[in-house]
Amino acid sequence: MSWELDDDGLMSPKILIIEDDERIRTSMALALEDEGYEVVGAADGEHALEIFGLGLVTHPFDLAIIDIMLPGINGFECCHELRRQSDLPIIMVTARTDTHDVVAGLEAGADDYVTKPFEPKELAARIRALLRRAHTTSSTTSNLSFGELEIQLEAGVVRLAGNELHLTRTEFLLLCELATNPNKVLSREQLLERIWSYDYFGDGRLVDVHIRRLRTKVELDPGNPRHIITVRGLGYKLAP
Amino acid sequence: MIARHVCSAAVRLRTALVGHHLHNRLSARITFLFGLSALLLGLVVSAITYYATRSSIVGQYSTAAQTTALDNAAIIHADLAAKLPGAQIVDNIDSTTSDSSSFLWTARGWSFSGRFNLNPQDLPAGLQRYVTGGTTAEQIFTIPETGLDYIAIGQEITGTSTPSYYYEIFPMSQAQSELQSLLSALLGAVLLTTLIGLLLGRWASRRTLRPLHEVSEVARQISEGKLDARIETPSASDLALLSSSFNHMVDLLQERLVREERFTSDVSHELRSPLTTLGTSISVLESDADEMTPRSRQAIVLLSQEIRRFQRMVGDLLEISRIDAGSADLQLEEVYLYELVRRCLDRTTSLTVPLEVETEVQDWLVLADKRRFERIIANLVENAQRYANGITRIRVTAHSETLAWIAIEDLGPGIAEADRRHIFERFARAATTAGQRGTGGGTGLGLALVTEHIGLHGGSIWVEENEPLGARFVIEIPRHLRDIDDPEDEQ
């Protein structure tokens, strides 16, 4: 397997496209290669997991794009499985914007989603947003602690009652955003902009589902959150 | 389409069944009929009882009176034969009979005991006519001053030289009070029967209408989208037929609905896949346009435009069919109306269009699906660009305490009055007398979708004349008042 280098001599980000429609897969690969990415395609979930596993040994993937309508292992399961193995950014491709599909995809672990037929430019923008974030490291070195919850910003480590938690990058950034502004209410729009680089029209469900996922990890009683509080009509805040 | 029909039919059915009017009327009518029947039945039974008892009591009195009167007449006959004076004869009678008042008429005039304050004037004239005619007669009469009933018996005393007539009056106050208390008892019984009838009617109406209630309840659930709601049919119910045919109807509708939804979803998937490939591939070609000949470049531009238009059209069609199927799920959020309109404009048009917002509405909230609302504004802006050289002004005003108006104005040719409703129909294109406006290029669904989307937001849209020229599209959207008392929602 050859590693592609971009103009700066850096390795170009490697993207895994899991899409059963060969024409879409090929056209997406062409469009994304134009954007400077290295693209590997897989037609089904089993194959994708295999390629992903191989990638881990040589040149790990930086991002995965998963169509939810897959034969065999469906997109949700595939996403879930990838998420179990790593915290690489995942973009779901759905055929419709129905709440059911979108929320199910996000709950399976996707970081973001696009709806068919999407503009390649729009997809590229989403990829850039997720990758840029994946490479930014926090400049603050301080450690924050809220009761039994402890956040080491620089190390990217979160502990609950002494146990290290496994958070995805999105969940970690969401937590950091709230934790560095304790008691301040952040609106969905603010969170969408800071974490996903979305404008005013970003989908609030992204925030809601990720908050829900985050609660299941950082709250002792997720049904009765003590730290991550919903402020009705306004947004979310972190209560120390 | 069907879902909407099912829902509205269900709502209508429910309104018909429980919508107060019929249900209450039916219930009241049944209750009233039961009460009326009980009342009539009670009255008839009471009347029969009363008259039977009355005639029996009167009969007893009359028999007793006749016996006494005959006995006394025999005594009088003897006394008259003995030539005793009338007053003495009456005294004799009085000494043996205590419960009557006697009156004797002889050729010398009246002799009477004067008991119960009765005198000969009180004797009924009709009775006297009979008696003087030689007939023994009796009559029940009432003294109007006292309201007391009496029975009078009169007979001719025969066998004397001159005619003599003997009358005896017996008071009936005992019988009268007996009948009075019987009447009260019977009236009480009638009232009680009526009351029982009413209660029975109420119970019966509830019982009878319960299946209708159930039908309407299920209809309500269906109208709220719970399509698998069914009437549980009790096997012996008289309305089993109604229940089972209702259930059958809902089964069929649900089946059709599911089929139609699946079809829409399949079509959606099948169309979106090639459209994705087309869109993605054309963008690859577009990025290489610099290396092409001008002719190819021109073709690529055309191709690209048409693919985008096709994508939009399919998107619009699918959106409309989802709305028709009632499966469009709104992402309603509490947003500031002013900010929403401004953001929509920023995103839609690169032109700077004056946005005027009345001070009153500046802090108004609305419940809106941002992306769908953006489509509303974008469609109206594109429409104006296509037909009227673009919008010239947007005004957001408070129409009332709870309704905001968003007016989108242009200075184009305007829309003829006859077309003002028509343009919101699907695949309708506004045409002026001069022919087709603008250059086309829309999907033909834009304004229809705008109407549907605004409807989903609980608002409405119309078009009117703009001053001094052009068209003004007005969107009416309800203000959202946040309930301050609501506790914070801690998911």
Short mmCIF file of N, CA, C and O in Angstrom, two decimals, chain B residues 398-448:
data_model
loop_
_atom_site.label_atom_id
_atom_site.label_comp_id
_atom_site.label_asym_id
_atom_site.label_seq_id
_atom_site.Cartn_x
_atom_site.Cartn_y
_atom_site.Cartn_z
N ALA B 398 -46.16 43.38 13.22
CA ALA B 398 -47.11 42.69 14.09
C ALA B 398 -48.50 42.97 13.53
O ALA B 398 -48.91 44.12 13.43
N HIS B 399 -49.20 41.92 13.13
CA HIS B 399 -50.55 42.12 12.62
C HIS B 399 -51.52 42.22 13.79
O HIS B 399 -52.47 42.98 13.77
N SER B 400 -51.27 41.38 14.81
CA SER B 400 -52.08 41.45 16.03
C SER B 400 -51.14 41.06 17.17
O SER B 400 -49.94 40.91 16.96
N GLU B 401 -51.70 40.87 18.34
CA GLU B 401 -50.90 40.47 19.50
C GLU B 401 -50.14 39.17 19.25
O GLU B 401 -49.08 38.94 19.81
N THR B 402 -50.76 38.31 18.43
CA THR B 402 -50.21 36.97 18.31
C THR B 402 -49.85 36.57 16.88
O THR B 402 -49.45 35.44 16.65
N LEU B 403 -50.01 37.49 15.93
CA LEU B 403 -49.72 37.13 14.55
C LEU B 403 -48.72 38.11 13.95
O LEU B 403 -48.89 39.32 14.05
N ALA B 404 -47.69 37.55 13.34
CA ALA B 404 -46.71 38.39 12.66
C ALA B 404 -46.91 38.26 11.16
O ALA B 404 -47.32 37.20 10.67
N TRP B 405 -46.63 39.35 10.46
CA TRP B 405 -46.69 39.33 9.01
C TRP B 405 -45.30 39.58 8.47
O TRP B 405 -44.63 40.52 8.89
N ILE B 406 -44.91 38.73 7.52
CA ILE B 406 -43.65 38.95 6.83
C ILE B 406 -44.03 39.28 5.39
O ILE B 406 -44.57 38.42 4.68
N ALA B 407 -43.80 40.52 4.98
CA ALA B 407 -44.19 40.93 3.64
C ALA B 407 -42.96 41.00 2.76
O ALA B 407 -41.98 41.67 3.08
N ILE B 408 -43.00 40.27 1.65
CA ILE B 408 -41.87 40.23 0.72
C ILE B 408 -42.31 40.93 -0.56
O ILE B 408 -43.23 40.47 -1.25
N GLU B 409 -41.67 42.07 -0.83
CA GLU B 409 -42.17 42.92 -1.91
C GLU B 409 -41.23 42.96 -3.11
O GLU B 409 -40.02 42.85 -2.96
N ASP B 410 -41.83 43.11 -4.28
CA ASP B 410 -41.02 43.33 -5.47
C ASP B 410 -41.65 44.44 -6.29
O ASP B 410 -42.77 44.89 -6.00
N LEU B 411 -40.90 44.90 -7.27
CA LEU B 411 -41.42 45.98 -8.12
C LEU B 411 -41.64 45.46 -9.54
O LEU B 411 -41.53 46.19 -10.51
N GLY B 412 -41.93 44.19 -9.66
CA GLY B 412 -42.12 43.57 -10.97
C GLY B 412 -43.49 43.89 -11.53
O GLY B 412 -44.16 44.82 -11.09
N PRO B 413 -43.91 43.08 -12.48
CA PRO B 413 -45.19 43.36 -13.14
C PRO B 413 -46.41 43.06 -12.26
O PRO B 413 -47.53 43.37 -12.65
N GLY B 414 -46.19 42.47 -11.10
CA GLY B 414 -47.34 42.15 -10.25
C GLY B 414 -48.05 40.90 -10.73
O GLY B 414 -47.68 40.33 -11.76
N ILE B 415 -49.04 40.49 -9.98
CA ILE B 415 -49.77 39.28 -10.34
C ILE B 415 -51.24 39.63 -10.48
O ILE B 415 -51.83 40.25 -9.59
N ALA B 416 -51.79 39.25 -11.63
CA ALA B 416 -53.19 39.59 -11.91
C ALA B 416 -54.08 38.99 -10.84
O ALA B 416 -53.81 37.90 -10.33
N GLU B 417 -55.10 39.72 -10.51
CA GLU B 417 -56.00 39.30 -9.43
C GLU B 417 -56.49 37.86 -9.63
O GLU B 417 -56.55 37.07 -8.69
N ALA B 418 -56.78 37.52 -10.88
CA ALA B 418 -57.32 36.20 -11.18
C ALA B 418 -56.31 35.09 -10.89
O ALA B 418 -56.68 33.94 -10.65
N ASP B 419 -55.00 35.45 -10.93
CA ASP B 419 -53.96 34.44 -10.74
C ASP B 419 -53.52 34.30 -9.30
O ASP B 419 -52.73 33.42 -8.97
N ARG B 420 -54.01 35.18 -8.44
CA ARG B 420 -53.41 35.26 -7.11
C ARG B 420 -53.60 34.01 -6.26
O ARG B 420 -52.80 33.74 -5.38
N ARG B 421 -54.65 33.27 -6.51
CA ARG B 421 -54.81 32.01 -5.78
C ARG B 421 -54.14 30.89 -6.55
O ARG B 421 -53.50 30.02 -5.98
N HIS B 422 -54.31 30.98 -7.84
CA HIS B 422 -53.85 29.95 -8.76
C HIS B 422 -52.34 29.69 -8.67
O HIS B 422 -51.88 28.55 -8.77
N ILE B 423 -51.56 30.76 -8.43
CA ILE B 423 -50.10 30.58 -8.45
C ILE B 423 -49.58 29.68 -7.33
O ILE B 423 -48.47 29.18 -7.42
N PHE B 424 -50.40 29.47 -6.29
CA PHE B 424 -49.93 28.61 -5.20
C PHE B 424 -50.23 27.13 -5.46
O PHE B 424 -49.93 26.28 -4.65
N GLU B 425 -50.83 26.87 -6.62
CA GLU B 425 -51.12 25.48 -6.95
C GLU B 425 -49.89 24.81 -7.54
O GLU B 425 -48.99 25.46 -8.05
N ARG B 426 -49.89 23.49 -7.48
CA ARG B 426 -48.74 22.74 -7.97
C ARG B 426 -48.58 22.89 -9.48
O ARG B 426 -49.54 22.80 -10.21
N PHE B 427 -47.39 23.07 -9.88
CA PHE B 427 -47.03 23.21 -11.30
C PHE B 427 -47.77 24.35 -11.98
O PHE B 427 -48.02 24.33 -13.17
N ALA B 428 -48.19 25.34 -11.20
CA ALA B 428 -48.83 26.51 -11.79
C ALA B 428 -47.76 27.55 -12.02
O ALA B 428 -46.87 27.74 -11.20
N ARG B 429 -47.81 28.20 -13.14
CA ARG B 429 -46.87 29.28 -13.41
C ARG B 429 -47.68 30.54 -13.63
O ARG B 429 -48.63 30.54 -14.41
N ALA B 430 -47.32 31.58 -12.93
CA ALA B 430 -48.06 32.81 -13.14
C ALA B 430 -47.75 33.34 -14.53
O ALA B 430 -46.61 33.41 -14.95
N ALA B 431 -48.80 33.66 -15.26
CA ALA B 431 -48.60 34.21 -16.60
C ALA B 431 -49.36 35.51 -16.68
O ALA B 431 -50.50 35.60 -16.25
N THR B 432 -48.71 36.51 -17.20
CA THR B 432 -49.42 37.77 -17.39
C THR B 432 -50.04 37.73 -18.76
O THR B 432 -49.84 36.80 -19.53
N THR B 433 -50.80 38.75 -19.08
CA THR B 433 -51.41 38.79 -20.40
C THR B 433 -50.33 38.85 -21.47
O THR B 433 -50.53 38.42 -22.59
N ALA B 434 -49.17 39.36 -21.09
CA ALA B 434 -48.08 39.47 -22.05
C ALA B 434 -47.41 38.12 -22.30
O ALA B 434 -46.53 37.99 -23.12
N GLY B 435 -47.84 37.10 -21.57
CA GLY B 435 -47.25 35.78 -21.78
C GLY B 435 -46.45 35.35 -20.57
O GLY B 435 -46.62 35.88 -19.47
N GLN B 436 -45.60 34.37 -20.76
CA GLN B 436 -44.82 33.81 -19.68
C GLN B 436 -43.90 34.85 -19.06
O GLN B 436 -43.23 35.60 -19.76
N ARG B 437 -43.91 34.90 -17.74
CA ARG B 437 -43.04 35.85 -17.07
C ARG B 437 -41.66 35.22 -16.90
O ARG B 437 -41.53 34.05 -16.64
N GLY B 438 -40.68 36.05 -17.03
CA GLY B 438 -39.32 35.60 -16.74
C GLY B 438 -38.87 34.50 -17.66
O GLY B 438 -39.44 34.27 -18.73
N THR B 439 -37.88 33.78 -17.24
CA THR B 439 -37.28 32.79 -18.10
C THR B 439 -37.56 31.37 -17.65
O THR B 439 -37.04 30.42 -18.20
N GLY B 440 -38.35 31.19 -16.63
CA GLY B 440 -38.60 29.84 -16.13
C GLY B 440 -37.40 29.33 -15.36
O GLY B 440 -36.62 30.10 -14.84
N GLY B 441 -37.28 28.04 -15.29
CA GLY B 441 -36.14 27.47 -14.59
C GLY B 441 -36.50 27.00 -13.19
O GLY B 441 -35.70 26.38 -12.51
N GLY B 442 -37.71 27.28 -12.75
CA GLY B 442 -38.12 26.81 -11.43
C GLY B 442 -38.60 25.37 -11.52
O GLY B 442 -38.61 24.78 -12.59
N THR B 443 -38.99 24.82 -10.40
CA THR B 443 -39.44 23.44 -10.42
C THR B 443 -40.95 23.37 -10.60
O THR B 443 -41.50 22.30 -10.83
N GLY B 444 -41.63 24.50 -10.49
CA GLY B 444 -43.09 24.51 -10.62
C GLY B 444 -43.76 24.09 -9.34
O GLY B 444 -44.97 24.05 -9.24
N LEU B 445 -42.94 23.77 -8.35
CA LEU B 445 -43.51 23.34 -7.07
C LEU B 445 -43.21 24.33 -5.97
O LEU B 445 -43.70 24.19 -4.86
N GLY B 446 -42.38 25.31 -6.31
CA GLY B 446 -41.89 26.24 -5.29
C GLY B 446 -42.98 26.83 -4.42
O GLY B 446 -42.97 26.65 -3.20
N LEU B 447 -43.94 27.52 -5.04
CA LEU B 447 -44.95 28.20 -4.24
C LEU B 447 -45.92 27.23 -3.58
O LEU B 447 -46.39 27.48 -2.48
N ALA B 448 -46.16 26.09 -4.25
CA ALA B 448 -47.02 25.08 -3.63
C ALA B 448 -46.36 24.58 -2.34
O ALA B 448 -47.01 24.41 -1.31
#
